[in-house]
Structure formats: C-alpha cells, structure tokens
GROMACS .gro file of C-alpha atoms in nm:
model
  269
    1MET     CA    1  -3.862   4.268  -0.673
    2SER     CA    2  -3.825   3.982  -0.421
    3LEU     CA    3  -3.587   3.687  -0.401
    4ARG     CA    4  -3.884   3.460  -0.478
    5PHE     CA    5  -3.932   3.648  -0.805
    6VAL     CA    6  -3.563   3.601  -0.889
    7TYR     CA    7  -3.585   3.224  -0.844
    8LEU     CA    8  -3.905   3.205  -1.050
    9ALA     CA    9  -3.747   3.403  -1.333
   10CYS     CA   10  -3.448   3.169  -1.328
   11LEU     CA   11  -3.671   2.862  -1.364
   12LEU     CA   12  -3.860   3.017  -1.654
   13CYS     CA   13  -3.533   3.091  -1.836
   14ILE     CA   14  -3.403   2.732  -1.829
   15PRO     CA   15  -3.431   2.579  -2.176
   16THR     CA   16  -3.521   2.218  -2.244
   17VAL     CA   17  -3.235   2.033  -2.414
   18SER     CA   18  -3.113   1.678  -2.436
   19SER     CA   19  -2.803   1.571  -2.242
   20ALA     CA   20  -2.618   1.512  -2.569
   21GLU     CA   21  -2.642   1.881  -2.653
   22SER     CA   22  -2.541   2.018  -2.316
   23THR     CA   23  -2.265   2.012  -2.054
   24PHE     CA   24  -2.283   2.061  -1.680
   25GLU     CA   25  -2.011   2.191  -1.450
   26ALA     CA   26  -1.974   2.252  -1.078
   27GLY     CA   27  -1.708   2.479  -0.940
   28PHE     CA   28  -1.542   2.638  -0.641
   29THR     CA   29  -1.392   2.986  -0.624
   30THR     CA   30  -1.169   3.161  -0.373
   31LEU     CA   31  -1.210   3.537  -0.357
   32LEU     CA   32  -1.009   3.837  -0.243
   33GLN     CA   33  -1.193   4.165  -0.271
   34HIS     CA   34  -1.110   4.527  -0.188
   35PHE     CA   35  -1.417   4.679  -0.022
   36ASP     CA   36  -1.473   5.055  -0.047
   37TYR     CA   37  -1.785   5.234   0.080
   38SER     CA   38  -1.848   5.607   0.135
   39GLU     CA   39  -2.140   5.819   0.255
   40PHE     CA   40  -2.198   6.186   0.171
   41ASN     CA   41  -2.415   6.469   0.302
   42ARG     CA   42  -2.633   6.687   0.082
   43SER     CA   43  -2.341   6.925   0.019
   44GLY     CA   44  -2.129   6.641  -0.117
   45GLU     CA   45  -1.896   6.630   0.184
   46ASN     CA   46  -1.771   6.289   0.292
   47LEU     CA   47  -1.930   6.163   0.614
   48ASN     CA   48  -1.747   5.833   0.647
   49THR     CA   49  -1.544   5.584   0.448
   50GLU     CA   50  -1.493   5.212   0.502
   51SER     CA   51  -1.223   5.022   0.317
   52GLY     CA   52  -1.023   4.702   0.343
   53LEU     CA   53  -0.960   4.355   0.202
   54LEU     CA   54  -1.220   4.081   0.242
   55PRO     CA   55  -1.151   3.710   0.173
   56GLY     CA   56  -1.429   3.479   0.064
   57VAL     CA   57  -1.547   3.173  -0.124
   58ALA     CA   58  -1.810   3.092  -0.385
   59VAL     CA   59  -1.969   2.782  -0.534
   60PHE     CA   60  -2.144   2.757  -0.868
   61VAL     CA   61  -2.312   2.527  -1.116
   62ARG     CA   62  -2.311   2.595  -1.490
   63HIS     CA   63  -2.519   2.449  -1.773
   64SER     CA   64  -2.408   2.517  -2.131
   65THR     CA   65  -2.548   2.440  -2.474
   66GLU     CA   66  -2.450   2.562  -2.820
   67ALA     CA   67  -2.697   2.849  -2.785
   68LEU     CA   68  -2.708   2.935  -2.415
   69SER     CA   69  -2.499   2.929  -2.101
   70GLN     CA   70  -2.651   2.968  -1.755
   71GLN     CA   71  -2.490   2.979  -1.415
   72PHE     CA   72  -2.612   2.992  -1.056
   73MET     CA   73  -2.362   3.112  -0.793
   74LEU     CA   74  -2.355   3.164  -0.416
   75SER     CA   75  -2.075   3.368  -0.258
   76MET     CA   76  -1.978   3.480   0.092
   77LEU     CA   77  -1.704   3.720   0.205
   78ALA     CA   78  -1.627   3.828   0.561
   79GLY     CA   79  -1.370   4.025   0.756
   80GLU     CA   80  -1.294   4.358   0.920
   81VAL     CA   81  -1.244   4.686   0.736
   82ASP     CA   82  -1.131   5.030   0.858
   83TYR     CA   83  -1.396   5.290   0.944
   84ASP     CA   84  -1.297   5.658   0.916
   85GLY     CA   85  -1.584   5.896   0.981
   86GLN     CA   86  -1.758   6.106   1.241
   87THR     CA   87  -2.016   6.088   1.518
   88GLN     CA   88  -2.366   6.238   1.500
   89SER     CA   89  -2.222   6.555   1.659
   90GLY     CA   90  -1.956   6.582   1.387
   91SER     CA   91  -1.657   6.470   1.595
   92PRO     CA   92  -1.397   6.257   1.411
   93HIS     CA   93  -1.430   5.886   1.481
   94GLN     CA   94  -1.216   5.591   1.373
   95THR     CA   95  -1.281   5.225   1.441
   96GLU     CA   96  -1.327   4.892   1.259
   97THR     CA   97  -1.636   4.744   1.096
   98SER     CA   98  -1.712   4.373   1.096
   99THR     CA   99  -1.840   4.307   0.743
  100LYS     CA  100  -2.023   4.012   0.588
  101LEU     CA  101  -2.126   4.005   0.221
  102PHE     CA  102  -2.361   3.744   0.075
  103ARG     CA  103  -2.470   3.719  -0.289
  104ALA     CA  104  -2.694   3.481  -0.485
  105SER     CA  105  -2.687   3.528  -0.862
  106TYR     CA  106  -2.823   3.371  -1.178
  107ARG     CA  107  -2.672   3.455  -1.517
  108LEU     CA  108  -2.802   3.369  -1.864
  109SER     CA  109  -2.581   3.426  -2.171
  110ALA     CA  110  -2.668   3.394  -2.540
  111THR     CA  111  -2.364   3.236  -2.708
  112ARG     CA  112  -2.499   3.157  -3.057
  113LEU     CA  113  -2.605   3.504  -3.175
  114SER     CA  114  -2.251   3.615  -3.260
  115THR     CA  115  -1.896   3.486  -3.248
  116TYR     CA  116  -1.766   3.823  -3.132
  117VAL     CA  117  -2.016   3.932  -2.867
  118HIS     CA  118  -2.245   3.747  -2.625
  119PRO     CA  119  -2.528   3.940  -2.458
  120PHE     CA  120  -2.621   3.837  -2.104
  121PHE     CA  121  -2.826   3.931  -1.803
  122SER     CA  122  -2.789   3.848  -1.434
  123LEU     CA  123  -3.044   3.845  -1.152
  124ASN     CA  124  -2.879   3.907  -0.814
  125TRP     CA  125  -2.966   3.923  -0.445
  126ASP     CA  126  -2.716   4.098  -0.214
  127GLN     CA  127  -2.700   4.125   0.163
  128TRP     CA  128  -2.445   4.330   0.358
  129SER     CA  129  -2.425   4.291   0.736
  130ARG     CA  130  -2.236   4.586   0.885
  131SER     CA  131  -2.131   4.598   1.252
  132ILE     CA  132  -1.951   4.923   1.339
  133GLN     CA  133  -1.740   4.838   1.644
  134ALA     CA  134  -1.773   5.034   1.968
  135ARG     CA  135  -1.480   5.255   2.066
  136TYR     CA  136  -1.520   5.453   2.388
  137PRO     CA  137  -1.707   5.679   2.428
  138VAL     CA  138  -1.894   5.593   2.103
  139ILE     CA  139  -2.123   5.289   2.110
  140GLY     CA  140  -2.131   5.031   1.831
  141LEU     CA  141  -2.400   4.998   1.567
  142ASP     CA  142  -2.534   4.695   1.379
  143GLU     CA  143  -2.685   4.756   1.034
  144ASP     CA  144  -2.815   4.542   0.750
  145TYR     CA  145  -2.856   4.621   0.379
  146ARG     CA  146  -3.043   4.409   0.124
  147TRP     CA  147  -3.116   4.467  -0.242
  148PRO     CA  148  -3.207   4.279  -0.561
  149SER     CA  149  -3.047   4.388  -0.887
  150LEU     CA  150  -3.045   4.322  -1.260
  151ASP     CA  151  -2.727   4.332  -1.471
  152ILE     CA  152  -2.753   4.370  -1.848
  153GLY     CA  153  -2.431   4.347  -2.045
  154LEU     CA  154  -2.212   4.215  -2.321
  155SER     CA  155  -1.929   3.963  -2.311
  156PHE     CA  156  -1.652   3.977  -2.571
  157PRO     CA  157  -1.457   3.653  -2.633
  158LEU     CA  158  -1.096   3.755  -2.700
  159ILE     CA  159  -0.922   3.416  -2.718
  160LYS     CA  160  -1.063   3.065  -2.757
  161GLN     CA  161  -0.805   2.818  -2.880
  162GLN     CA  162  -0.596   2.522  -2.760
  163GLY     CA  163  -0.780   2.506  -2.429
  164HIS     CA  164  -0.737   2.875  -2.351
  165GLU     CA  165  -1.038   3.106  -2.310
  166LEU     CA  166  -1.013   3.479  -2.239
  167ALA     CA  167  -1.311   3.716  -2.233
  168PHE     CA  168  -1.397   4.072  -2.129
  169SER     CA  169  -1.745   4.171  -2.018
  170ALA     CA  170  -1.918   4.492  -1.914
  171ALA     CA  171  -2.266   4.547  -1.772
  172PHE     CA  172  -2.506   4.812  -1.649
  173ILE     CA  173  -2.643   4.748  -1.297
  174LYS     CA  174  -2.998   4.840  -1.198
  175ILE     CA  175  -3.087   4.803  -0.828
  176PHE     CA  176  -3.450   4.769  -0.718
  177SER     CA  177  -3.609   4.847  -0.380
  178GLY     CA  178  -3.308   4.841  -0.150
  179LYS     CA  179  -3.376   4.798   0.223
  180PHE     CA  180  -3.181   4.923   0.524
  181GLY     CA  181  -3.221   4.808   0.884
  182VAL     CA  182  -3.051   4.920   1.206
  183ASP     CA  183  -3.056   4.768   1.556
  184LEU     CA  184  -3.148   5.036   1.810
  185THR     CA  185  -3.291   4.807   2.077
  186GLU     CA  186  -3.039   4.928   2.340
  187LEU     CA  187  -3.186   5.277   2.301
  188GLY     CA  188  -3.544   5.149   2.309
  189TYR     CA  189  -3.623   5.212   1.943
  190GLY     CA  190  -3.629   4.849   1.827
  191SER     CA  191  -3.499   4.761   1.479
  192PRO     CA  192  -3.642   5.015   1.233
  193THR     CA  193  -3.604   4.985   0.857
  194LEU     CA  194  -3.576   5.233   0.570
  195ASP     CA  195  -3.650   5.208   0.199
  196LEU     CA  196  -3.333   5.288   0.005
  197GLY     CA  197  -3.515   5.302  -0.326
  198SER     CA  198  -3.342   5.221  -0.652
  199GLY     CA  199  -2.976   5.252  -0.746
  200LYS     CA  200  -2.755   5.211  -1.048
  201GLY     CA  201  -2.399   5.113  -1.130
  202PHE     CA  202  -2.151   4.945  -1.362
  203GLU     CA  203  -1.933   4.637  -1.361
  204SER     CA  204  -1.657   4.493  -1.577
  205THR     CA  205  -1.481   4.156  -1.568
  206ILE     CA  206  -1.186   3.981  -1.729
  207ASP     CA  207  -1.221   3.600  -1.723
  208TYR     CA  208  -0.955   3.342  -1.811
  209LEU     CA  209  -1.004   2.963  -1.818
  210TYR     CA  210  -0.777   2.677  -1.922
  211THR     CA  211  -0.923   2.334  -1.997
  212LEU     CA  212  -0.721   2.029  -1.891
  213GLU     CA  213  -0.731   1.691  -2.064
  214ASP     CA  214  -1.000   1.554  -1.830
  215SER     CA  215  -1.221   1.862  -1.900
  216THR     CA  216  -1.140   2.013  -1.562
  217ARG     CA  217  -1.101   2.389  -1.597
  218ILE     CA  218  -0.887   2.627  -1.393
  219GLY     CA  219  -0.858   3.002  -1.421
  220PHE     CA  220  -0.913   3.342  -1.268
  221SER     CA  221  -1.140   3.646  -1.285
  222LEU     CA  222  -1.057   4.011  -1.228
  223PHE     CA  223  -1.362   4.226  -1.157
  224TYR     CA  224  -1.465   4.581  -1.079
  225ARG     CA  225  -1.811   4.674  -0.954
  226GLN     CA  226  -1.946   5.020  -0.869
  227TRP     CA  227  -2.292   5.147  -0.771
  228GLU     CA  228  -2.465   5.419  -0.573
  229PHE     CA  229  -2.781   5.487  -0.372
  230ALA     CA  230  -2.945   5.827  -0.338
  231GLU     CA  231  -3.032   5.969   0.003
  232SER     CA  232  -3.331   5.793   0.158
  233GLU     CA  233  -3.648   5.957   0.281
  234PRO     CA  234  -3.630   6.046   0.654
  235LYS     CA  235  -3.820   5.836   0.907
  236THR     CA  236  -3.931   5.928   1.258
  237ILE     CA  237  -3.943   5.661   1.528
  238SER     CA  238  -4.031   5.672   1.899
  239ASN     CA  239  -3.937   5.474   2.210
  240GLY     CA  240  -4.237   5.602   2.406
  241ASN     CA  241  -4.047   5.884   2.573
  242SER     CA  242  -3.871   6.060   2.286
  243SER     CA  243  -3.867   6.064   1.907
  244LEU     CA  244  -3.579   6.023   1.665
  245THR     CA  245  -3.566   6.114   1.296
  246PHE     CA  246  -3.303   5.939   1.086
  247LEU     CA  247  -3.215   5.875   0.723
  248GLU     CA  248  -2.952   5.694   0.519
  249PRO     CA  249  -2.718   5.937   0.336
  250ARG     CA  250  -2.625   5.913  -0.030
  251SER     CA  251  -2.365   5.639  -0.073
  252GLU     CA  252  -2.115   5.506  -0.325
  253SER     CA  253  -1.970   5.155  -0.328
  254GLN     CA  254  -1.672   5.014  -0.518
  255ARG     CA  255  -1.543   4.658  -0.514
  256ILE     CA  256  -1.233   4.534  -0.691
  257GLY     CA  257  -1.144   4.169  -0.669
  258LEU     CA  258  -0.962   3.858  -0.782
  259ALA     CA  259  -1.120   3.513  -0.804
  260LEU     CA  260  -0.937   3.182  -0.856
  261VAL     CA  261  -1.163   2.928  -1.025
  262LEU     CA  262  -1.177   2.547  -1.030
  263SER     CA  263  -1.451   2.392  -1.246
  264LEU     CA  264  -1.525   2.020  -1.272
  265PRO     CA  265  -1.741   1.848  -1.539
  266LEU     CA  266  -2.057   1.675  -1.417
  267SER     CA  267  -2.203   1.362  -1.572
  268LEU     CA  268  -2.579   1.318  -1.534
  269ASN     CA  269  -2.591   0.975  -1.701
   0.00000   0.00000   0.00000
C-alpha cells in the first residue's frame, strides 16, 4: 500500500451532498504524547528502550452530514527521548534520541446506522525519523521508519446534549509493508533499507467537545495506541572491502497522549 493509494481511496469515499445537508470545520490541535519504544532479541530479552514526552501540533478539516463524517488530519511531534540499550558487542549504552513523528490520516465514520455505535475506518501514513545521538566512544546512528496502516473500529457516543459531546472509540490497527532505512554512509555502506513486513495493534480514544454559541468547538482527546513489528529478514550489504549482515529486531511501540482541540465552522457560500 502506498501513500498515493491512500489519497485515492480517500477521494473515492467522499460522498456527494448539497451544502444545506453538510457542515465543514477546520481545526488546530496541540499535542503532548508519551513515546515508548522497545526492541527484543529472539529470546525475548530487551535490547533497548526509548521513552519520553514529545510535544506537537496537528491541523484538520472535517466534513459532516447526517449519515457520514470524514476528517483529514496532519500531525507533527518532535523532541528528545531517553535511550537505554546496548552496543553491538552487548555493552550497556545510554544516550538521547532526537525523534520526529509525522502522520497523515483520513477517517470516515458512519453516523446514521445506529444512535449507540458508529463504525469507522482510518487510512494512515506514519513516518518516524530516529537519530540516536553519539556518546563517546559510540557513534551516532540515523534511522527512518515508514508505514501505511488501516484502522477499523467502533465509536460509542456517551453524551450528546446541551452542547456537550463525549465519546469512546476503539480500533484494530493493521500495518502494511513497513520500511526501515539507516544511514551508514560514514562506514561506506550507503543508506540501505529493510522490509519490516506487516504489523498489528490496537488503539482507544476518549473525545470530548463543547459547542459554543457561534458553533466554535473546544475540547480534548485522550488516546492510547499500541502496535508491534516482527523481526525483519536479514540483509547483507557490502562497502567493497567487507560485508555486513543486519536486521531489525522485533519491536513494540506504545503512545499515550493528550490533545487540546479548537474547531471552527467553515462557510463555503
């Protein structure tokens, strides 16, 4: 699955409705997310863990009708997290990792099927830029992860009265064709890539919104997201003088976060 496919699928899902039957919103979100990532060897022993708080922002547009709600969102988080692991020789190693997270997502929800539950799906594209900082005598390492994913879930409206909206949602995450790249140009190996294959996970969210008199909406979201990748296939590369075989270990990721939301109505007249 490619990002081009995600965009095409989004366009095909957009229904044709008149402006009288629909509303448009644009919004801005501030994010604070706890980042947690761990790698494991084949025996299940922890190889390294990265954790820390990452601030970020997101922007979105939302189109809603009586039957459907769809949203397109872009988000970016960046900061430094703690790295606690080991070198290739097995010696303990602690440093910091410069981390950047980018996500593009499209979500389509069916709101007419039931008052009590709204099925939805999301198409997502994630990129994680990981720069493990050098700490003598260990050199630094720049890595890049990219993966498309599909979320399929249910949203449960809990409260919708007097301007207050509260909902809980849960979804299964399916990751397709993850890619991993590492910069080894200083060692003469260039920038090789690995196929991470598919992954799976779970997410849950609590969303609250309050509508003001001018239809502006403010609120917050609490979210938890977890997924894992299996160990990749090994790959052998050469710099002309020597060969190197490497792989990406099995990994688990968890992200817990808080988002503060401001949503403004849009008039297309």
